[in-house]
Amino acid sequence: MAFDIKGIISPFNALKQFGKTPHTVKYPYTKKEAAERYRGFHFNDLEECIGCGTCATICQNKAIDMIEIEGIETTTGDSGLRPRVDNGRCCWCALCVEVCPTGSLSLTKDYLHVTDDPDSFLWTPGVDNPDGEKIKSWVSDVEHSLLDYQRIPMRELEGKERVKSFAEVVLGYSEEEAREEAARCIGCGLCTDNCPVHMHIPEYINAIASGHYDDAVRLIYDNNPLGETCGKVCTRRCEDICAVSKRGEPIAIRWLKRFATETAANKEIIAEIVEPEILPPNGHKVAIIGAGPSGLTAAYYLAMRGFDVTIFESKAHAGGMIMYGIPKYRLPLDSIDKQVEYMKSIGVKIQYNTKVGTDITFDELHKNFEAVFVGIGFEVPYSIGIEGENAEGSIQAVNYLREINSERNIDIGDKVVVIGGGNVAIDAARVSRRFGADVTILYRRRVEDMPADWEEIEGAEDEGVHIKTQAIPLENILDENGRVKAIKYANAEMIPDPDGGRPRPKIIEGDEHVMEVTTVIGAIGQEADYSFFSEDIKEKIEIKRGRIVVNDLQQTSVPWLFAGGDISNRRADAISAVADGYRAVKGIEKYILEKS
Amino acid sequence: MREKETTLYLGPQHPGITGNMMVKLKVAGDTVVKAETHVGYLHRAFEKLMEQRTWMQSFPIVCRICVPEPDPNEENLARAVEEIEGREVPERAKYIRVMALELSRLAAYMLWMGGQSGGLGLYTAPQWSVGDRDYILDLFEELTGGRIYHMYIWAGGVRRDLPDGFKERVLKTMDYFESRLPEYDKLIFDNAIFKKRTIGIGVIDKEKALEWGVVGPPLRGCGIKHDVRIDEPYEIYDKLEFEVPTVEGGDIYARAMVRRREMEQSISMIRQVLDKMPGGPVYNKVPNPLNWYVPKGDAYVKTESARGEFGYYAVSDGSLKPRRVHVRGPAYVHGVSLLERILVGANISDVSPIMNSLGVCPPEIER
């Protein structure tokens, strides 16, 4: 190579840079301010966090543990745990932030931690760096979150179509929709804690998401033989506390259960999938009064454990309130039949049209069976307590629904008023709409105070039911034949409760109205009929506010007598009844085994 | 008289080695008679790790396969999943991806410049280039939240849109880089020492280059025009105007000049991308990563990285986790088979510059 004079001189150009401030390390050393999106140490808003543990699940370095924190209690919808990050394992990818359903977790601009104590690399974000709130940098709002906060909408019949028949309103998810909806679940399991039965919710949703529907059915039947019923009409406390609902719509747990259970079309298929492991007969006999959800559940699991179970049901069909109380557009008859037939196929015996106290005495049951479970439900309606209540044209919703569900007709005319704000009132109203009547619900409080399911209220409104709130009925006005022709009611104002309870309605004096009606339907609650108990039993058991007091295994103060469902449970819904039945099985088994 | 052969162990910890690997040299005097590469010091079982993680959890893993240039790994995994799934990527995301890829190429070349010159004893160069690289890392920090591991490109697009005023700051940095290139020429590429130590050293036989599977700047340094961005354009490379520089010679200097010219092209591409970038979303959301079942299928995708053609073969069995992700990095060829061949006959002091010029990244070999 020739002598390269240019190549020797040109590098000296670098001298021009001499004395320039470097971009990298400056002296004296100053800490660099991190960018707006910097992914530094974690911060957790302890109040917002619900301890769902999704951050720990997604962490591909297993750097996050969920630990107990002083001052944070386990409550409904909050596990009481909070994430602790091992900063020796963390790679600051922020996947934990992207899947945090509440948005409580974030990364901060803080990136320096110098110490000789290796344990100090374990940080509980929010506890160890409460100041992190001010330097949050990588945050995940709903838009950027990896979770899907929008529920797959459920297809339903149009309001106008619905009122033409008793066809099921909810059409159900298609396979694709179900899998998509199930995929939204983060599997935290907070729902399980809030389910009275503690169903295996994340597990069966996971099974649906992966397309293993049989597994889902098996998991559902593991502790709920009325999964299909619950899939249609459950009050779904699980969804109330779903972690995803913190910033979006909860996973449609009920509809997913419905989808899974409906994949088993008949009792043979259910049996084939569930493969119930039935123990050989153990010779012990148990009687169950009432084939409602609690009685059926108890019977099913007792039969599986080898007990000789007989249910005594006063009516011609099993199901209790789910059969006679819930309208068929919510829970079709063939669905109930399918579930009951499956239970019978594994050994549950049901004696229909057998009313205890009339057709067979309670003492006889006690004599012939080692334990008795009572699940008779609340069938006797409360009276509204207004004049003209017993007149023709004034009926009770539970009686009305029972008659309709028994396929007997009741002439309600074309103008119906339903009194009450619970699910029974809504059911009565929507059923009446299906007979072409113009229906108005009179409720003493506000819509937001209605104990009925919001979806039911919406459904009723879609179907054209009028809801008149803050209206207190005063009197049924009768015509010359003694038939109800109008109802007089007064408007009410809401008076705040000084003790912080819910506001109470107070009649506005003089603000009275009269509405012409053909039928008034009362739906302000029910109670139980305990008349079949003998006097000495009535003395021994404790009844508080109309409900039998039981222990945590549904046992009354009479050791061989167990109770469940509405008569012992204030929740008064199907899933609580199923839970009672499930617990009673353990109680009855324990009682009988300890006795013998 | 025949000189006695001695064995020298270069690495695994040695400033002249890129990453951690070892070259066992048999030398006679100053001349390498035989070179044997030994890897395994950086083995973290990336491919196996991915088989035990969900698809989304694999994204923070792949970027670790190459420290100087993580983005092509993210790009490859993202495109592989998208191809299996048939997932559309928003147009804007494609532009942003190309910008990130070209920025990371620039950053990788900056680091290479430091290593290449430093290995020749030109210690000012690494001070400059690593310092200038920091301007790009600042941009990455702003864009992705991370300086080195960006974890930014993932299935469905990119994680976040550009921050406010980002375009202007990128353009400013590009202007700065452009103004710096002539200074780098004076310091490095025109430098008599640099030329003396690189021209005619570490020559790859043009005839053999394709046969051996050489790719990237080493192949283009043999005068063979081969670049995935041109041959099989991905993202929006077909909408950009750029050249693929080739230099004849096959030596270290030719490879250096290829990279030097490519830096100009990258700067131009980044400007074009920022100019043409459409609006709209940047992310086509994948399902909840905990329940993201990628349909059965497989895909082979490739990206032109700073070291050459970078391929990923991903297989999904329809479950939550990849059945297999195979990483085919250019370093496998460059750092093992090619290096062992062209080191023979080289001077000991040239071993490190030759290795640097090939852009060997050991984690790609032992992924």
mmCIF file of C-alpha atoms in Angstrom, chain A residues 116-242:
data_model
loop_
_atom_site.group_PDB
_atom_site.id
_atom_site.type_symbol
_atom_site.label_atom_id
_atom_site.label_comp_id
_atom_site.label_asym_id
_atom_site.label_seq_id
_atom_site.Cartn_x
_atom_site.Cartn_y
_atom_site.Cartn_z
ATOM 1 C CA ASP A 116 -25.605 -5.202 50.099
ATOM 2 C CA ASP A 117 -28.705 -6.876 51.495
ATOM 3 C CA PRO A 118 -29.897 -9.499 49.000
ATOM 4 C CA ASP A 119 -33.276 -9.792 50.716
ATOM 5 C CA SER A 120 -34.019 -6.191 49.892
ATOM 6 C CA PHE A 121 -34.464 -7.146 46.261
ATOM 7 C CA LEU A 122 -37.814 -8.568 47.264
ATOM 8 C CA TRP A 123 -40.117 -5.590 46.989
ATOM 9 C CA THR A 124 -43.751 -5.346 47.750
ATOM 10 C CA PRO A 125 -44.726 -2.580 45.365
ATOM 11 C CA GLY A 126 -46.760 0.091 47.068
ATOM 12 C CA VAL A 127 -45.664 -1.021 50.515
ATOM 13 C CA ASP A 128 -41.928 -0.597 50.084
ATOM 14 C CA ASN A 129 -42.165 2.368 47.742
ATOM 15 C CA PRO A 130 -45.278 4.348 48.661
ATOM 16 C CA ASP A 131 -43.811 7.319 46.794
ATOM 17 C CA GLY A 132 -43.935 5.353 43.554
ATOM 18 C CA GLU A 133 -47.381 6.784 42.886
ATOM 19 C CA LYS A 134 -45.763 10.062 41.859
ATOM 20 C CA ILE A 135 -43.352 8.548 39.344
ATOM 21 C CA LYS A 136 -45.612 6.029 37.634
ATOM 22 C CA SER A 137 -44.458 5.674 34.070
ATOM 23 C CA TRP A 138 -45.545 2.442 32.361
ATOM 24 C CA VAL A 139 -49.252 2.190 33.010
ATOM 25 C CA SER A 140 -51.880 0.136 31.282
ATOM 26 C CA ASP A 141 -55.262 1.673 30.747
ATOM 27 C CA VAL A 142 -58.210 -0.199 29.296
ATOM 28 C CA GLU A 143 -57.113 0.684 25.772
ATOM 29 C CA HIS A 144 -53.643 -0.769 26.169
ATOM 30 C CA SER A 145 -54.481 -3.635 28.469
ATOM 31 C CA LEU A 146 -54.062 -7.106 27.059
ATOM 32 C CA LEU A 147 -57.356 -8.107 28.624
ATOM 33 C CA ASP A 148 -60.649 -7.868 26.847
ATOM 34 C CA TYR A 149 -63.128 -5.843 28.844
ATOM 35 C CA GLN A 150 -66.060 -6.221 26.465
ATOM 36 C CA ARG A 151 -68.394 -9.132 26.929
ATOM 37 C CA ILE A 152 -69.528 -11.155 23.950
ATOM 38 C CA PRO A 153 -73.145 -10.031 23.721
ATOM 39 C CA MET A 154 -75.780 -12.668 24.348
ATOM 40 C CA ARG A 155 -78.248 -13.102 21.547
ATOM 41 C CA GLU A 156 -81.833 -12.748 22.662
ATOM 42 C CA LEU A 157 -85.255 -12.722 21.101
ATOM 43 C CA GLU A 158 -86.477 -9.237 20.297
ATOM 44 C CA GLY A 159 -88.791 -7.732 22.892
ATOM 45 C CA LYS A 160 -91.723 -7.759 20.456
ATOM 46 C CA GLU A 161 -91.110 -11.366 19.514
ATOM 47 C CA ARG A 162 -90.721 -12.493 23.108
ATOM 48 C CA VAL A 163 -94.144 -11.453 24.312
ATOM 49 C CA LYS A 164 -95.791 -13.606 21.669
ATOM 50 C CA SER A 165 -94.876 -16.883 23.329
ATOM 51 C CA PHE A 166 -93.095 -18.576 26.179
ATOM 52 C CA ALA A 167 -90.109 -19.398 23.991
ATOM 53 C CA GLU A 168 -86.792 -19.071 25.785
ATOM 54 C CA VAL A 169 -85.643 -15.466 25.554
ATOM 55 C CA VAL A 170 -81.938 -16.113 25.802
ATOM 56 C CA LEU A 171 -80.663 -17.913 22.718
ATOM 57 C CA GLY A 172 -77.320 -19.013 24.121
ATOM 58 C CA TYR A 173 -73.768 -18.709 22.892
ATOM 59 C CA SER A 174 -72.555 -20.446 19.792
ATOM 60 C CA GLU A 175 -69.435 -22.540 20.212
ATOM 61 C CA GLU A 176 -67.297 -19.768 18.804
ATOM 62 C CA GLU A 177 -68.873 -17.125 21.004
ATOM 63 C CA ALA A 178 -68.499 -19.280 24.093
ATOM 64 C CA ARG A 179 -64.835 -19.923 23.450
ATOM 65 C CA GLU A 180 -64.235 -16.251 22.805
ATOM 66 C CA GLU A 181 -66.036 -15.243 25.964
ATOM 67 C CA ALA A 182 -64.287 -17.922 28.003
ATOM 68 C CA ALA A 183 -60.929 -16.725 26.703
ATOM 69 C CA ARG A 184 -61.490 -13.403 28.468
ATOM 70 C CA CYS A 185 -61.205 -15.095 31.850
ATOM 71 C CA ILE A 186 -57.985 -14.560 33.779
ATOM 72 C CA GLY A 187 -58.602 -17.550 36.025
ATOM 73 C CA CYS A 188 -58.015 -15.679 39.282
ATOM 74 C CA GLY A 189 -60.703 -17.659 41.121
ATOM 75 C CA LEU A 190 -62.078 -14.762 43.175
ATOM 76 C CA CYS A 191 -65.472 -15.815 41.815
ATOM 77 C CA THR A 192 -65.165 -19.252 43.387
ATOM 78 C CA ASP A 193 -65.000 -17.721 46.837
ATOM 79 C CA ASN A 194 -68.164 -15.742 46.260
ATOM 80 C CA CYS A 195 -70.145 -18.642 44.813
ATOM 81 C CA PRO A 196 -72.239 -20.270 47.542
ATOM 82 C CA VAL A 197 -71.390 -23.669 46.069
ATOM 83 C CA HIS A 198 -67.765 -22.733 45.354
ATOM 84 C CA MET A 199 -68.128 -24.160 41.885
ATOM 85 C CA HIS A 200 -64.940 -24.774 39.915
ATOM 86 C CA ILE A 201 -65.486 -21.643 37.875
ATOM 87 C CA PRO A 202 -62.022 -20.828 36.497
ATOM 88 C CA GLU A 203 -61.491 -24.489 35.738
ATOM 89 C CA TYR A 204 -64.637 -25.007 33.728
ATOM 90 C CA ILE A 205 -64.211 -21.698 31.937
ATOM 91 C CA ASN A 206 -60.689 -22.744 31.077
ATOM 92 C CA ALA A 207 -62.035 -26.044 29.752
ATOM 93 C CA ILE A 208 -64.504 -24.162 27.553
ATOM 94 C CA ALA A 209 -61.775 -21.830 26.309
ATOM 95 C CA SER A 210 -59.703 -24.811 25.241
ATOM 96 C CA GLY A 211 -62.679 -26.542 23.649
ATOM 97 C CA HIS A 212 -62.884 -29.376 26.190
ATOM 98 C CA TYR A 213 -66.584 -29.067 26.864
ATOM 99 C CA ASP A 214 -66.902 -32.503 28.448
ATOM 100 C CA ASP A 215 -64.376 -31.513 31.074
ATOM 101 C CA ALA A 216 -66.391 -28.387 31.730
ATOM 102 C CA VAL A 217 -69.565 -30.452 32.221
ATOM 103 C CA ARG A 218 -67.758 -32.825 34.574
ATOM 104 C CA LEU A 219 -66.395 -29.935 36.615
ATOM 105 C CA ILE A 220 -69.838 -28.347 36.854
ATOM 106 C CA TYR A 221 -71.556 -31.557 37.961
ATOM 107 C CA ASP A 222 -68.854 -32.122 40.532
ATOM 108 C CA ASN A 223 -70.655 -29.912 43.027
ATOM 109 C CA ASN A 224 -73.800 -28.756 41.293
ATOM 110 C CA PRO A 225 -76.259 -31.211 39.717
ATOM 111 C CA LEU A 226 -78.432 -28.281 38.620
ATOM 112 C CA GLY A 227 -75.705 -26.633 36.584
ATOM 113 C CA GLU A 228 -77.987 -26.144 33.610
ATOM 114 C CA THR A 229 -80.595 -24.441 35.757
ATOM 115 C CA CYS A 230 -77.953 -22.194 37.255
ATOM 116 C CA GLY A 231 -76.631 -21.574 33.765
ATOM 117 C CA LYS A 232 -79.989 -20.030 32.945
ATOM 118 C CA VAL A 233 -81.296 -18.394 36.095
ATOM 119 C CA CYS A 234 -78.465 -18.096 38.602
ATOM 120 C CA THR A 235 -78.229 -14.839 40.512
ATOM 121 C CA ARG A 236 -74.482 -15.133 39.766
ATOM 122 C CA ARG A 237 -72.734 -13.526 42.667
ATOM 123 C CA CYS A 238 -69.592 -14.714 40.931
ATOM 124 C CA GLU A 239 -70.040 -12.080 38.242
ATOM 125 C CA ASP A 240 -70.540 -9.328 40.816
ATOM 126 C CA ILE A 241 -66.951 -9.634 41.962
ATOM 127 C CA CYS A 242 -65.318 -10.764 38.705
#
